[in-house]
Amino acid sequence: MNYQQAYDKLEKCGQLHVLKYYEELTPEGKEALLSQVEGLDFSMTESCKHKEELTQKGKITPLSAMQLKEIAERKEEFMSAGLEAIRAGKVGAVLLAGGMGTRLGSDAPKGVYNIGLTKEVFIFQRLIENLLDVVHQADAWIHLFVMTSDKNHEATTAFFKEKNYFGYRPEYITFFMQEMAPATDYDGKVYLEAKDRISTSPNGNGGWFSSMMRWGVVDKIHEAGIEWLNVFAVDNVLQRIADPCFVGATILTDSDVGAKVVCKNAPDEKIGVICLEDERPSIVEYYELTEELMNAKDENGDPAYSFGVILNYLFREKALEEIVAKKLPLHIVEKKIPCLDEKGELIKPEEPNGYKYEQLVLDMIHQLDSCLPYEVERNYEFAPIKNKTGIDSVESARELCRKNGIEL
Ligand code: UTP
């Protein structure tokens, strides 16, 4: 893209200030900025002006989950169907590791965080060990796809290599990168993080399948004959991945997606709740859950919205292809964004100073026709690491690992 084309593109979306320092830049700096302008989609920045309208929900009603008791009763049937699918190479796993993990407060990718106490135990290592359990149980390798972002791709791939993929076969691991979105002030004006660089952040975990398509990873999926993709977050160090029982239950109930859920530990726990929205499966984020829904009861008198998602979904790949062209809603999140001040000097704000723009994987659920909420025991399978201390932290995850006999 040349200067004039960049000028026109920026003018159209009210972002001409991006070129403020253009004349001062080296030829390389000019080229880098123009190419960043070319690659970025600025259309979303307008949305912050009507942000409340973006994620309005329809009519919410309960969606019952398949609970522990039923799963235990049908375990053999589910396990056998799940293992059969895994052995036939029909199941792949997708690790969402493109996030910034800002709450943890480390600049490195979250997965390289060492939660060990007497020895090194990295988050990535815990996940690979969990997946290896199934590889050994099924006696079949499972393709693992790892989503990174511009901010952590090099560090992530180098770490896996340095650690010898924690015993996983490298030919079964494929890395791909998600897209970035510009970060803006409260008026939707994009920030610069250097005179030749617009501030950007990963565009949320919702674009994982379209990024896989862009990277040609979906071709690999077709070649390998993968029909189901188990998408999971980087931060839950106890979760079971490609869990045969979950795979079997999702396949045998002929669902487009299975969603692992846990019974909430309090009506106001900060976790998205599985439900129906206008008769289709959906997830209501904890901050969208009204007091009325929080306390609603089902026909048996039990809490109607008591199952929360843990970001572990098994998607039917074909169903994803059908919905990939549909736009997911945009979530506009207030964040601290490093940026240039009036004098052109970089500042790292102590308080939020603008917005990041994200699409979320949980919104994909609403686009699918059927969803199986599948209950897992939270003490065995839910140890998310979001913070350093307190709730959902390194500390709480260590305690849960200890209870599960995992040496740290
Ligand atoms: P979180 O919502 O916890 O976001 O991500 P985060 O960016 O990792 O952490 P904070 O909010 O800055 O502290 C849930 C999962 O989605 C992935 C994360 O890596 C994590 O596995 N994710 C998030 C992406 O892959 N890309 C994104 O753009 C955002």
Coordinates of C-alpha atoms and ligand atoms in Angstrom, one line a residue:
M1 CA 0.0 0.0 0.0
N2 CA 1.4 3.4 -0.9
Y3 CA 1.1 6.6 1.2
Q4 CA -1.9 7.9 -0.8
Q5 CA -3.8 4.6 -0.4
A6 CA -3.1 4.6 3.3
Y7 CA -4.2 8.2 3.6
D8 CA -7.5 7.4 1.8
K9 CA -8.2 4.4 4.0
L10 CA -7.5 6.2 7.2
E11 CA -9.4 9.3 6.2
K12 CA -12.5 7.2 5.5
C13 CA -12.5 5.9 9.0
G14 CA -11.4 9.1 10.8
Q15 CA -8.0 7.8 11.7
L16 CA -5.7 10.2 9.8
H17 CA -3.7 11.1 13.0
V18 CA -1.9 7.7 12.5
L19 CA 0.2 9.5 9.9
K20 CA 1.2 12.3 12.3
Y21 CA 4.9 11.3 12.5
Y22 CA 5.1 9.9 9.0
E23 CA 7.5 12.5 7.7
E24 CA 9.9 11.8 10.6
L25 CA 10.1 8.1 9.9
T26 CA 13.0 6.2 8.3
P27 CA 12.1 4.4 5.0
E28 CA 11.7 1.1 6.9
G29 CA 9.5 2.8 9.4
K30 CA 7.3 4.3 6.7
E31 CA 7.0 0.9 5.0
A32 CA 6.1 -0.8 8.3
L33 CA 3.4 1.7 9.1
L34 CA 1.9 1.5 5.6
S35 CA 1.8 -2.2 5.7
Q36 CA 0.2 -2.2 9.1
V37 CA -2.5 0.2 7.9
E38 CA -3.1 -2.1 4.9
G39 CA -3.5 -5.2 7.1
L40 CA -5.8 -3.8 9.8
D41 CA -9.6 -3.5 9.8
F42 CA -10.6 -0.2 11.3
S43 CA -14.3 -0.5 10.8
M44 CA -14.9 -1.8 14.3
T45 CA -13.6 1.3 16.0
E46 CA -16.8 3.2 15.2
S47 CA -18.7 0.6 17.3
C48 CA -17.6 2.0 20.6
K49 CA -20.0 4.9 20.1
H50 CA -23.0 2.5 20.4
K51 CA -21.4 -0.2 22.4
E52 CA -24.4 -1.1 24.5
E53 CA -26.4 -2.2 21.5
L54 CA -23.7 -4.7 20.3
T55 CA -24.3 -7.5 22.6
Q56 CA -28.0 -7.3 23.4
K57 CA -29.5 -10.6 24.3
G58 CA -32.8 -12.2 23.2
K59 CA -35.2 -14.2 25.4
I60 CA -33.3 -16.3 27.9
T61 CA -34.7 -19.7 29.0
P62 CA -32.9 -22.7 30.7
L63 CA -31.0 -25.4 28.9
S64 CA -30.5 -28.5 31.0
A65 CA -27.1 -30.1 31.2
M66 CA -26.2 -33.8 31.1
Q67 CA -25.2 -34.2 34.7
L68 CA -22.6 -36.3 36.5
K69 CA -25.0 -39.1 37.5
E70 CA -26.2 -39.8 33.9
I71 CA -22.6 -39.5 32.6
A72 CA -21.5 -42.1 35.2
E73 CA -24.4 -44.4 34.2
R74 CA -23.5 -44.2 30.5
K75 CA -19.8 -44.0 30.9
E76 CA -18.9 -47.3 29.1
E77 CA -21.0 -46.4 26.1
F78 CA -19.6 -42.9 25.8
M79 CA -16.0 -44.0 26.4
S80 CA -16.2 -46.6 23.7
A81 CA -17.6 -44.2 21.1
G82 CA -15.1 -41.5 22.1
L83 CA -12.1 -43.8 21.9
E84 CA -13.3 -45.2 18.6
A85 CA -13.5 -41.7 17.2
I86 CA -10.0 -40.8 18.5
R87 CA -8.4 -44.0 17.2
A88 CA -10.0 -43.2 13.8
G89 CA -8.2 -39.8 13.9
K90 CA -11.5 -37.9 13.9
V91 CA -10.7 -35.7 16.9
G92 CA -8.3 -32.8 16.9
A93 CA -7.5 -30.3 19.8
V94 CA -7.2 -26.6 19.5
L95 CA -5.3 -24.7 22.2
L96 CA -6.3 -21.0 22.4
A97 CA -3.1 -19.3 23.4
G98 CA -3.3 -16.0 21.7
G99 CA -4.4 -14.0 24.7
M100 CA -2.2 -11.4 26.5
G101 CA -2.8 -12.8 30.0
T102 CA -2.5 -9.3 31.4
R103 CA -4.1 -10.2 34.7
L104 CA -1.3 -12.6 35.4
G105 CA 1.1 -9.7 35.0
S106 CA 3.8 -11.4 32.9
D107 CA 4.9 -10.2 29.5
A108 CA 5.7 -13.8 28.4
P109 CA 3.0 -16.1 26.9
K110 CA 0.8 -17.4 29.7
G111 CA 1.7 -21.0 28.9
V112 CA 5.4 -20.5 29.8
Y113 CA 4.4 -19.6 33.3
N114 CA 6.0 -21.9 35.8
I115 CA 3.6 -23.0 38.5
G116 CA 6.0 -25.5 40.0
L117 CA 7.2 -25.2 43.6
T118 CA 9.9 -27.8 43.9
K119 CA 10.5 -28.3 40.2
E120 CA 9.5 -26.6 36.9
V121 CA 5.9 -27.2 35.9
F122 CA 4.9 -25.0 33.1
I123 CA 1.3 -24.3 32.1
F124 CA 1.9 -25.6 28.6
Q125 CA 3.5 -28.7 30.1
R126 CA 0.5 -29.5 32.2
L127 CA -1.8 -29.3 29.2
I128 CA 0.4 -31.5 27.1
E129 CA 0.6 -34.0 29.9
N130 CA -3.2 -34.1 30.1
L131 CA -3.4 -34.6 26.4
L132 CA -0.8 -37.3 26.5
D133 CA -2.9 -39.3 29.0
V134 CA -5.5 -39.7 26.2
V135 CA -2.9 -40.4 23.6
H136 CA -1.6 -43.3 25.8
Q137 CA -5.1 -44.5 26.7
A138 CA -6.2 -44.5 23.0
D139 CA -2.8 -45.5 21.7
A140 CA -3.3 -42.9 19.0
W141 CA -1.7 -39.5 18.4
I142 CA -4.1 -36.5 18.4
H143 CA -3.4 -33.5 16.2
L144 CA -2.9 -30.4 18.4
F145 CA -3.4 -26.9 16.8
V146 CA -2.0 -24.0 18.8
M147 CA -3.3 -20.5 18.2
T148 CA -0.8 -17.7 19.0
S149 CA -0.8 -14.0 18.2
D150 CA 1.6 -11.5 16.7
K151 CA 2.6 -10.7 20.3
N152 CA 3.6 -14.2 21.4
H153 CA 4.1 -16.4 18.4
E154 CA 7.9 -16.4 18.4
A155 CA 8.1 -16.9 22.1
T156 CA 5.6 -19.7 22.1
T157 CA 7.0 -21.7 19.3
A158 CA 10.6 -21.2 20.6
F159 CA 9.5 -22.4 24.0
F160 CA 7.9 -25.6 22.7
K161 CA 11.0 -26.4 20.7
E162 CA 13.3 -25.7 23.6
K163 CA 11.3 -28.0 25.8
N164 CA 11.1 -30.7 23.2
Y165 CA 7.4 -30.3 22.9
F166 CA 7.1 -31.9 26.4
G167 CA 7.3 -35.3 24.8
Y168 CA 4.6 -34.7 22.2
R169 CA 5.4 -35.6 18.6
P170 CA 6.1 -32.3 16.9
E171 CA 4.6 -33.5 13.6
Y172 CA 1.3 -33.6 15.5
I173 CA 1.6 -29.9 16.6
T174 CA 0.6 -27.1 14.3
F175 CA 0.9 -23.4 15.2
F176 CA -1.2 -20.7 13.6
M177 CA -1.7 -17.0 14.4
Q178 CA -4.9 -15.1 15.1
E179 CA -5.6 -11.6 13.8
M180 CA -4.9 -8.4 15.6
A181 CA -7.3 -5.5 16.1
P182 CA -6.5 -1.8 16.7
A183 CA -6.8 -0.5 20.3
T184 CA -8.4 2.9 20.7
D185 CA -9.2 5.7 23.1
Y186 CA -12.7 6.2 24.4
D187 CA -13.7 8.1 21.2
G188 CA -12.6 5.2 18.9
K189 CA -9.4 6.9 17.8
V190 CA -6.6 4.4 17.4
Y191 CA -3.5 4.7 19.6
L192 CA 0.0 4.6 18.4
E193 CA 2.5 2.5 20.4
A194 CA 5.4 3.9 18.4
K195 CA 5.7 6.6 15.7
D196 CA 5.6 3.9 13.1
R197 CA 3.3 1.5 14.8
I198 CA -0.4 1.4 15.7
S199 CA -1.3 -0.1 19.1
T200 CA -3.0 -3.5 18.5
S201 CA -4.1 -6.4 20.6
P202 CA -5.3 -9.9 19.7
N203 CA -8.8 -9.8 18.4
G204 CA -10.3 -12.2 20.9
N205 CA -10.6 -16.0 20.9
G206 CA -13.7 -16.0 18.6
G207 CA -11.8 -15.8 15.4
W208 CA -9.9 -19.1 15.9
F209 CA -11.7 -21.1 13.1
S210 CA -11.5 -18.3 10.5
S211 CA -7.8 -17.9 11.4
M212 CA -7.3 -21.6 10.9
M213 CA -8.9 -21.2 7.5
R214 CA -6.7 -18.3 6.6
W215 CA -3.6 -20.2 7.6
G216 CA -4.6 -23.2 5.5
V217 CA -4.8 -25.3 8.7
V218 CA -8.3 -26.4 7.8
D219 CA -6.9 -28.1 4.7
K220 CA -4.7 -30.1 7.0
I221 CA -7.8 -31.0 9.1
H222 CA -9.6 -32.3 6.0
E223 CA -6.5 -34.3 4.9
A224 CA -6.3 -35.9 8.4
G225 CA -10.0 -36.7 8.4
I226 CA -10.6 -34.7 11.6
E227 CA -14.4 -34.3 12.2
W228 CA -14.4 -32.9 15.8
L229 CA -12.3 -30.1 17.3
N230 CA -11.8 -29.8 21.0
V231 CA -11.1 -26.1 21.7
F232 CA -9.7 -25.2 25.1
A233 CA -8.2 -22.3 27.0
V234 CA -4.5 -22.1 28.0
D235 CA -5.2 -21.4 31.6
N236 CA -7.1 -24.4 33.0
V237 CA -4.3 -26.7 34.2
L238 CA -6.5 -29.5 35.2
Q239 CA -8.8 -29.8 32.2
R240 CA -9.1 -33.1 30.3
I241 CA -8.5 -32.6 26.6
A242 CA -10.0 -34.8 23.9
D243 CA -11.6 -36.6 26.9
P244 CA -13.0 -39.8 25.3
C245 CA -16.2 -39.8 27.5
F246 CA -17.0 -36.2 26.5
V247 CA -16.3 -36.9 22.9
G248 CA -18.5 -40.0 22.9
A249 CA -21.4 -38.1 24.6
T250 CA -21.3 -35.3 22.1
I251 CA -21.2 -37.7 19.2
L252 CA -23.9 -40.0 20.5
T253 CA -26.3 -37.2 21.3
D254 CA -25.7 -35.9 17.7
S255 CA -24.8 -32.4 18.9
D256 CA -23.1 -29.7 16.9
V257 CA -21.1 -28.8 19.9
G258 CA -20.5 -30.2 23.4
A259 CA -19.7 -27.7 26.1
K260 CA -18.0 -28.8 29.4
V261 CA -19.8 -27.1 32.3
V262 CA -19.4 -27.0 36.0
C263 CA -22.0 -26.5 38.7
K264 CA -21.6 -22.9 39.8
N265 CA -20.2 -22.5 43.4
A266 CA -22.5 -19.4 44.0
P267 CA -25.3 -17.8 42.0
D268 CA -23.0 -14.8 41.3
E269 CA -19.9 -16.7 40.4
K270 CA -18.0 -14.9 37.6
I271 CA -18.5 -17.5 34.9
G272 CA -20.6 -17.6 31.7
V273 CA -23.9 -19.6 32.1
I274 CA -25.2 -22.0 29.5
C275 CA -28.9 -21.4 28.4
L276 CA -31.2 -21.0 25.5
E277 CA -31.6 -17.6 23.9
D278 CA -34.6 -17.3 21.6
E279 CA -34.8 -21.1 21.7
R280 CA -31.1 -21.6 20.5
P281 CA -28.2 -22.6 22.6
S282 CA -26.3 -19.6 24.1
I283 CA -24.1 -18.4 26.9
V284 CA -24.9 -15.4 29.1
E285 CA -21.8 -13.8 30.5
Y286 CA -21.8 -13.3 34.3
Y287 CA -22.1 -9.6 34.0
E288 CA -25.1 -9.9 31.8
L289 CA -26.9 -12.2 34.2
T290 CA -29.8 -10.3 35.9
E291 CA -30.7 -10.8 39.5
E292 CA -33.9 -12.5 38.3
L293 CA -32.1 -15.0 36.2
M294 CA -29.6 -15.6 38.9
N295 CA -32.3 -16.7 41.3
A296 CA -34.7 -18.4 38.8
K297 CA -35.8 -22.0 39.4
D298 CA -36.6 -24.8 37.0
E299 CA -39.6 -27.0 37.1
N300 CA -38.0 -29.2 39.8
G301 CA -37.3 -26.2 42.0
D302 CA -33.5 -26.3 41.2
P303 CA -31.6 -23.2 40.2
A304 CA -32.3 -22.8 36.4
Y305 CA -29.0 -21.2 35.4
S306 CA -26.5 -23.1 37.5
F307 CA -24.1 -24.5 35.0
G308 CA -21.1 -22.4 33.9
V309 CA -18.9 -22.9 30.9
I310 CA -15.1 -23.5 31.3
L311 CA -14.0 -22.8 27.8
N312 CA -13.7 -26.4 26.7
Y313 CA -15.9 -27.1 23.7
L314 CA -16.0 -29.9 21.2
F315 CA -17.2 -28.6 17.8
R316 CA -18.4 -30.5 14.8
E317 CA -16.0 -29.3 12.2
K318 CA -18.7 -29.3 9.4
A319 CA -20.9 -27.1 11.5
L320 CA -18.1 -24.6 11.9
E321 CA -17.7 -24.4 8.2
E322 CA -21.3 -23.5 7.8
I323 CA -21.2 -20.6 10.3
V324 CA -17.7 -19.2 9.5
A325 CA -19.1 -16.6 7.2
K326 CA -21.4 -15.2 9.8
K327 CA -20.2 -12.3 11.9
L328 CA -19.8 -12.7 15.6
P329 CA -20.8 -9.9 17.9
L330 CA -18.1 -7.5 18.9
H331 CA -17.2 -7.1 22.6
I332 CA -15.6 -3.8 23.5
V333 CA -13.5 -4.1 26.6
E334 CA -11.9 -1.3 28.7
K335 CA -8.2 -1.9 29.1
K336 CA -4.9 -0.2 29.9
I337 CA -3.3 0.5 26.6
P338 CA 0.4 1.5 26.3
C339 CA 0.5 4.5 23.9
L340 CA 2.3 7.6 22.8
D341 CA 1.5 10.8 24.6
E342 CA 1.2 14.3 23.1
K343 CA 5.0 14.6 23.1
G344 CA 5.3 11.3 21.2
E345 CA 6.7 9.5 24.2
L346 CA 5.5 6.0 25.2
I347 CA 3.4 5.8 28.4
K348 CA 2.2 2.7 30.2
P349 CA -1.0 3.8 31.9
E350 CA -1.8 2.7 35.5
E351 CA -5.6 2.9 34.8
P352 CA -7.7 1.9 31.8
N353 CA -7.4 4.5 29.0
G354 CA -9.4 3.0 26.1
Y355 CA -10.9 0.0 24.4
K356 CA -9.8 -3.3 22.9
Y357 CA -12.1 -5.0 20.4
E358 CA -12.8 -8.7 20.6
Q359 CA -14.9 -11.5 19.3
L360 CA -15.5 -14.5 21.6
V361 CA -15.7 -18.2 21.1
L362 CA -18.7 -18.4 23.4
D363 CA -20.8 -16.5 20.8
M364 CA -20.2 -19.3 18.3
I365 CA -22.5 -21.5 20.4
H366 CA -25.5 -19.4 19.6
Q367 CA -25.0 -19.9 15.9
L368 CA -25.2 -23.7 16.1
D369 CA -28.4 -25.7 16.2
S370 CA -27.6 -28.0 19.1
C371 CA -25.4 -28.0 22.1
L372 CA -24.8 -30.6 24.8
P373 CA -23.8 -29.0 28.1
Y374 CA -21.8 -31.8 29.8
E375 CA -21.1 -31.6 33.5
V376 CA -17.6 -32.2 34.9
E377 CA -16.5 -32.2 38.5
R378 CA -15.0 -28.8 39.1
N379 CA -12.5 -30.0 41.7
Y380 CA -11.1 -32.5 39.2
E381 CA -11.3 -30.4 36.0
F382 CA -11.4 -26.7 36.7
A383 CA -8.3 -24.9 37.8
P384 CA -8.1 -21.7 35.8
I385 CA -5.1 -19.3 36.2
K386 CA -6.2 -15.8 35.6
N387 CA -4.5 -13.9 38.4
K388 CA -1.4 -14.2 40.5
T389 CA -3.2 -14.6 43.8
G390 CA -6.8 -15.0 45.1
I391 CA -9.7 -16.4 43.0
D392 CA -8.7 -18.3 39.8
S393 CA -5.0 -17.8 40.5
V394 CA -1.7 -19.5 40.5
E395 CA -2.3 -20.1 44.2
S396 CA -5.8 -21.7 43.8
A397 CA -4.7 -23.8 40.9
R398 CA -1.7 -25.1 42.9
E399 CA -4.0 -26.1 45.7
L400 CA -6.3 -28.0 43.2
C401 CA -3.3 -29.7 41.6
R402 CA -2.2 -30.8 45.0
K403 CA -5.6 -32.3 45.7
N404 CA -5.4 -34.2 42.4
G405 CA -2.1 -35.7 43.2
I406 CA -0.1 -33.6 40.8
E407 CA 3.4 -32.9 42.0
L408 CA 4.5 -29.3 41.7
Ligands
UTP1 P1 -8.9 -14.6 28.7 O1 -10.3 -14.1 28.5 O2 -8.5 -15.1 30.0 O3 -8.0 -13.4 28.2 O4 -8.7 -15.7 27.6 P2 -6.4 -13.3 28.2 O5 -6.0 -12.3 27.2 O6 -5.7 -14.6 28.2 O7 -6.1 -12.7 29.7 P3 -6.3 -11.2 30.3 O8 -7.8 -10.9 30.3 O9 -5.5 -10.3 29.5 O10 -5.8 -11.4 31.7 C1 -9.3 -17.0 27.6 C2 -8.6 -17.9 26.6 O11 -8.7 -17.3 25.3 C3 -7.4 -17.1 24.8 C4 -6.5 -17.0 25.9 O12 -5.1 -17.3 25.6 C5 -7.1 -18.0 26.9 O13 -6.7 -19.3 26.5 N1 -7.4 -15.9 23.9 C6 -7.9 -14.7 24.5 C7 -6.9 -15.9 22.7 O14 -6.4 -17.0 22.2 N2 -6.9 -14.8 21.9 C8 -7.4 -13.6 22.4 O15 -7.4 -12.6 21.6 C9 -7.9 -13.6 23.7

